[in-house]
PDB file of C-alpha atoms in Angstrom:
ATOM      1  CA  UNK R1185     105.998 -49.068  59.482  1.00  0.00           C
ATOM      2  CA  UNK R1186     109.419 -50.791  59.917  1.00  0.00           C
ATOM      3  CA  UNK R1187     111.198 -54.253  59.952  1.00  0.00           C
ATOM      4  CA  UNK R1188     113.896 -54.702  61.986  1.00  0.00           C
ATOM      5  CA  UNK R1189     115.739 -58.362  61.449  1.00  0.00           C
ATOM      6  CA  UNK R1190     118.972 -60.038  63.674  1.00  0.00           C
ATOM      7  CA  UNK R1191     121.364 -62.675  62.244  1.00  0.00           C
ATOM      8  CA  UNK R1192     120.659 -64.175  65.512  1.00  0.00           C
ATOM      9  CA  UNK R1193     124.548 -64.935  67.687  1.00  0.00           C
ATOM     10  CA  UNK R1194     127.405 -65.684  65.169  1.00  0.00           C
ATOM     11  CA  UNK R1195     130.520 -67.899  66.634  1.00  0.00           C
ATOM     12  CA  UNK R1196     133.537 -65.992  65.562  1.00  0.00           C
ATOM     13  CA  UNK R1197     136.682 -68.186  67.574  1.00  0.00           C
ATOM     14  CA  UNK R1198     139.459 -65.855  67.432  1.00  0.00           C
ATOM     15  CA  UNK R1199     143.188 -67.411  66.875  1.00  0.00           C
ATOM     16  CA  UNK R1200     145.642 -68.386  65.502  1.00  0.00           C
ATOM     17  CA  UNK R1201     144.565 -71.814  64.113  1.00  0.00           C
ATOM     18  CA  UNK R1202     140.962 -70.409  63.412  1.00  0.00           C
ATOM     19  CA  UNK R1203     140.775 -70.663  59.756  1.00  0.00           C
ATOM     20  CA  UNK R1204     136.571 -69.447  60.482  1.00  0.00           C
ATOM     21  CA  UNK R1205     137.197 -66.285  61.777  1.00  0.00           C
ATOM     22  CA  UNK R1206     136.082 -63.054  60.475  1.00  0.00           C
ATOM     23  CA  UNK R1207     137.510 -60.025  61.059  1.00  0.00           C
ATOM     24  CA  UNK R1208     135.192 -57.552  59.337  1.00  0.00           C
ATOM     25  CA  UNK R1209     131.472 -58.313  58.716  1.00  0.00           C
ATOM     26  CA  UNK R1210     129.387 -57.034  55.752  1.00  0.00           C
ATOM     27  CA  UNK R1211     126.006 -55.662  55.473  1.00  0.00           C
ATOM     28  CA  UNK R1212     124.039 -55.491  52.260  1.00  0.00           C
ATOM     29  CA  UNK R1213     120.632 -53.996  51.824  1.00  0.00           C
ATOM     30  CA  UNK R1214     118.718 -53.617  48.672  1.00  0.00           C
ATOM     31  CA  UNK R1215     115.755 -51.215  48.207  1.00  0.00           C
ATOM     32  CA  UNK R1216     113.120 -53.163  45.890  1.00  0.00           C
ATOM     33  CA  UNK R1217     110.810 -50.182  46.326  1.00  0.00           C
ATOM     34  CA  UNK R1218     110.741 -48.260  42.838  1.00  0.00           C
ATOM     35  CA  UNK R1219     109.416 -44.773  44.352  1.00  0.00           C
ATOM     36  CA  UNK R1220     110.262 -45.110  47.986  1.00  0.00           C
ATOM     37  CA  UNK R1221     114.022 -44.182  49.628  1.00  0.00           C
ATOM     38  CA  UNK R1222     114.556 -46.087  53.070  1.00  0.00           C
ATOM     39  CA  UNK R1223     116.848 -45.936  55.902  1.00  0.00           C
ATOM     40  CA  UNK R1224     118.907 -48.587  57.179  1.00  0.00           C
ATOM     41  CA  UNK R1225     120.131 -48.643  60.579  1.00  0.00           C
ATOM     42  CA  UNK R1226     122.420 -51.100  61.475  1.00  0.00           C
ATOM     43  CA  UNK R1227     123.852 -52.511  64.800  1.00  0.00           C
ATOM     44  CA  UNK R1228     126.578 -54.872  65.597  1.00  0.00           C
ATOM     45  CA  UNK R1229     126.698 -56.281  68.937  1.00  0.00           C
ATOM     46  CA  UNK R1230     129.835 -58.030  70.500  1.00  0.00           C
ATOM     47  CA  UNK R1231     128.395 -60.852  72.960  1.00  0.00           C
ATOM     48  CA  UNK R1232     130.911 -62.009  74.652  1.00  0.00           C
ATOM     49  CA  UNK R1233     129.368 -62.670  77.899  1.00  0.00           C
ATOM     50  CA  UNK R1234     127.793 -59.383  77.932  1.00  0.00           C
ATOM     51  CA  UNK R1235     125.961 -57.737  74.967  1.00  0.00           C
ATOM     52  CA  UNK R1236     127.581 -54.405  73.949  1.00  0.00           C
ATOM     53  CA  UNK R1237     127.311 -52.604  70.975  1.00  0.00           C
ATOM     54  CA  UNK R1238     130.093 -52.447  69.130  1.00  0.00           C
ATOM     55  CA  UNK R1239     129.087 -50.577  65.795  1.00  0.00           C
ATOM     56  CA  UNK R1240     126.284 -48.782  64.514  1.00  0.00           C
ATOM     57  CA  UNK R1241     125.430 -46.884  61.698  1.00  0.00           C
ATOM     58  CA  UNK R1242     122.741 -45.509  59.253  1.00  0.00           C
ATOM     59  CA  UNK R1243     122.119 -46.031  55.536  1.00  0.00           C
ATOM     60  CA  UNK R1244     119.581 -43.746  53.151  1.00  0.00           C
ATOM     61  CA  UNK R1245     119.241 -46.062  50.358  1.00  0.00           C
ATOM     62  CA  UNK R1246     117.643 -44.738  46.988  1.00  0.00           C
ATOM     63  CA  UNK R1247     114.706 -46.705  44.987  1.00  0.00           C
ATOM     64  CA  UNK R1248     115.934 -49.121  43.328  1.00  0.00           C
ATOM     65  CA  UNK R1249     119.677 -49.197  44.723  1.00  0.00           C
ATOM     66  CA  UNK R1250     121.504 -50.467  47.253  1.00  0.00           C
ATOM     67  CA  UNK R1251     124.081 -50.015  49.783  1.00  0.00           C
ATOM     68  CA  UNK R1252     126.586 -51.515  52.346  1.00  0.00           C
ATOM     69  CA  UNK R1253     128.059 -50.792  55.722  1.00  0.00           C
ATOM     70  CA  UNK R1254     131.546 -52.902  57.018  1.00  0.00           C
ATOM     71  CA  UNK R1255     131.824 -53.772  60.567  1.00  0.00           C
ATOM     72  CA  UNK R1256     135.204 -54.834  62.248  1.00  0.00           C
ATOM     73  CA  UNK R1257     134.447 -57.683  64.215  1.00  0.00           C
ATOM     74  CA  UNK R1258     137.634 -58.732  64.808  1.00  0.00           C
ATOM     75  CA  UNK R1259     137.434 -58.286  68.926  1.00  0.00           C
ATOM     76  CA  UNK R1260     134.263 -60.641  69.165  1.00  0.00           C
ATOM     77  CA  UNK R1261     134.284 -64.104  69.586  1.00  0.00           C
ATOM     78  CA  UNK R1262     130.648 -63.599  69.385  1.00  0.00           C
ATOM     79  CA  UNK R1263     128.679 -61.442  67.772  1.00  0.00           C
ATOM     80  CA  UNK R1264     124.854 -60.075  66.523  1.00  0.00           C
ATOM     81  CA  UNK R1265     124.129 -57.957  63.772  1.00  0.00           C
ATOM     82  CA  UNK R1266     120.144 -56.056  63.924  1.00  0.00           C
ATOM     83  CA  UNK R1267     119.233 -54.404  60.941  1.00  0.00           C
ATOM     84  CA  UNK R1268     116.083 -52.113  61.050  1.00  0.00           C
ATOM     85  CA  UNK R1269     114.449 -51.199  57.528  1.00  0.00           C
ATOM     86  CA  UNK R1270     112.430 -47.790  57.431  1.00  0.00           C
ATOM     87  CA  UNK R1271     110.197 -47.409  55.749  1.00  0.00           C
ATOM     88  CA  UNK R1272     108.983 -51.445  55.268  1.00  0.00           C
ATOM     89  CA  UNK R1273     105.634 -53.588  54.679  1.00  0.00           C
ATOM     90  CA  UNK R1274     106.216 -56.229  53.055  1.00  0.00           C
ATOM     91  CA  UNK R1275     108.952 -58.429  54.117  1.00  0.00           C
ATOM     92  CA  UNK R1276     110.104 -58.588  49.669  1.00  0.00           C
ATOM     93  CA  UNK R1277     110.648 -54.819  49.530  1.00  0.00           C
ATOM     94  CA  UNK R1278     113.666 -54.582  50.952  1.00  0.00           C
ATOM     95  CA  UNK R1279     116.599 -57.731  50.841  1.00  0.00           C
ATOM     96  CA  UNK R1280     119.191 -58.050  53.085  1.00  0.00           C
ATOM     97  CA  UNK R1281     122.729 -60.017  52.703  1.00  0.00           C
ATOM     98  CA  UNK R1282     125.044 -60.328  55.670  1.00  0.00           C
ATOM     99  CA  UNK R1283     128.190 -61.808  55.155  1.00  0.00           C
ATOM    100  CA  UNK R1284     131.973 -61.835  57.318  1.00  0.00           C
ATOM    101  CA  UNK R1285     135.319 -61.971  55.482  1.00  0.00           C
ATOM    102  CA  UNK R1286     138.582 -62.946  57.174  1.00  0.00           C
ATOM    103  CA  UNK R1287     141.872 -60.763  57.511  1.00  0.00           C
ATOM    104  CA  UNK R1288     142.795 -62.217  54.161  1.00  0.00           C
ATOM    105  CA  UNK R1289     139.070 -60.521  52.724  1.00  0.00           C
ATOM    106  CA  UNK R1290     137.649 -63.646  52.138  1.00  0.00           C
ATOM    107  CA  UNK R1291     134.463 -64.606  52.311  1.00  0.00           C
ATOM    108  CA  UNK R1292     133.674 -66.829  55.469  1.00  0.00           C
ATOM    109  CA  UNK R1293     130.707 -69.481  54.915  1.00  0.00           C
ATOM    110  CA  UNK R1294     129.893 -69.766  58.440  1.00  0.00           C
ATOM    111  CA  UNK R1295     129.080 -65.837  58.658  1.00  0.00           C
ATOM    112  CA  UNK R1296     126.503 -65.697  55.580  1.00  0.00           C
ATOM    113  CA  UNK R1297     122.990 -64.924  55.551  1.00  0.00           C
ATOM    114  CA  UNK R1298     120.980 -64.328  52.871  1.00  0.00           C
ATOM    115  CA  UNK R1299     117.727 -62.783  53.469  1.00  0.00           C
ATOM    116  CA  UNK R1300     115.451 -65.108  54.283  1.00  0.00           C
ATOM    117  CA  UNK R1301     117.629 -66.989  56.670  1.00  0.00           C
ATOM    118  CA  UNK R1302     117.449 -63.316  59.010  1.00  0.00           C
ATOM    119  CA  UNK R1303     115.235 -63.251  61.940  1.00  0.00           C
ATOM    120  CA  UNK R1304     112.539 -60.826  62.228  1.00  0.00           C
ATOM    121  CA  UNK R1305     112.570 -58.782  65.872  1.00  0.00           C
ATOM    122  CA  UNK R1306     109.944 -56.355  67.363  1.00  0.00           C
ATOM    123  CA  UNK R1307     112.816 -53.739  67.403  1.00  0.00           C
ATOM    124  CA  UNK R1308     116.372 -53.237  68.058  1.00  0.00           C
ATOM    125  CA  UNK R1309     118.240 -53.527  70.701  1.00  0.00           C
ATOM    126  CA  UNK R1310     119.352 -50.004  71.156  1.00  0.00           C
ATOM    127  CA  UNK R1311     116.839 -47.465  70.026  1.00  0.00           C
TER     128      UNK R1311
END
């Protein structure tokens, strides 16, 4: 069985006097299980009118480890990340951290999601 989760759309204004804008956007996932490795596969969407994927990629995640995948979002004055957790039953095994940084790599407040504030979704977008 699997999870997949969305952030849901993200405002990103792009400009020059947009101190809130993120350029790259992080994505953290922690495997809870103690036995089990998991795959992560990640999608970014730009939605600027249109949704179109804009990244994608795949994590294999050890027990009891985690890892990351950057995303430049620096194009998308909107934008979605899905995140699909394989293998998943319980919505604690796994933990998930999304979070954008500006050109300057700092963090941006408006573009952080801890786990529970993700949205779960029958599947992703692109599969």
């Amino acid at each position: 069985m699997s999870l997949v989760y969305s952030t849901g759309p993200l405002e990103n204004q792009i400009d020059a006097s947009a101190a809130k804008s993120s350029t790259t956007v992080y994505t953290k996932v922690l495997n809870n299980h103690k036995h089990t490795t998991i795959t992560a596969k990640i999608e970014v969407f730009r939605l600027d009118g249109t949704k179109t994927l804009i990244d994608t990629a795949t994590l294999t995640i050890s027990p009891n480890s985690s890892g990351f995948h950057v995303s430049d979002v620096s194009n998308a004055f909107e934008f979605e990340v899905q995140i699909k957790i394989s293998p998943s039953r319980d919505i604690n095994d796994v933990l998930i951290g999304v979070f954008g940084k500006d050109a300057a790599g700092n963090l941006n407040p408006s573009h952080r999601l801890v786990h529970k504030e993700l949205t779960r979704i029958r599947k992703l977008t692109i599969e």
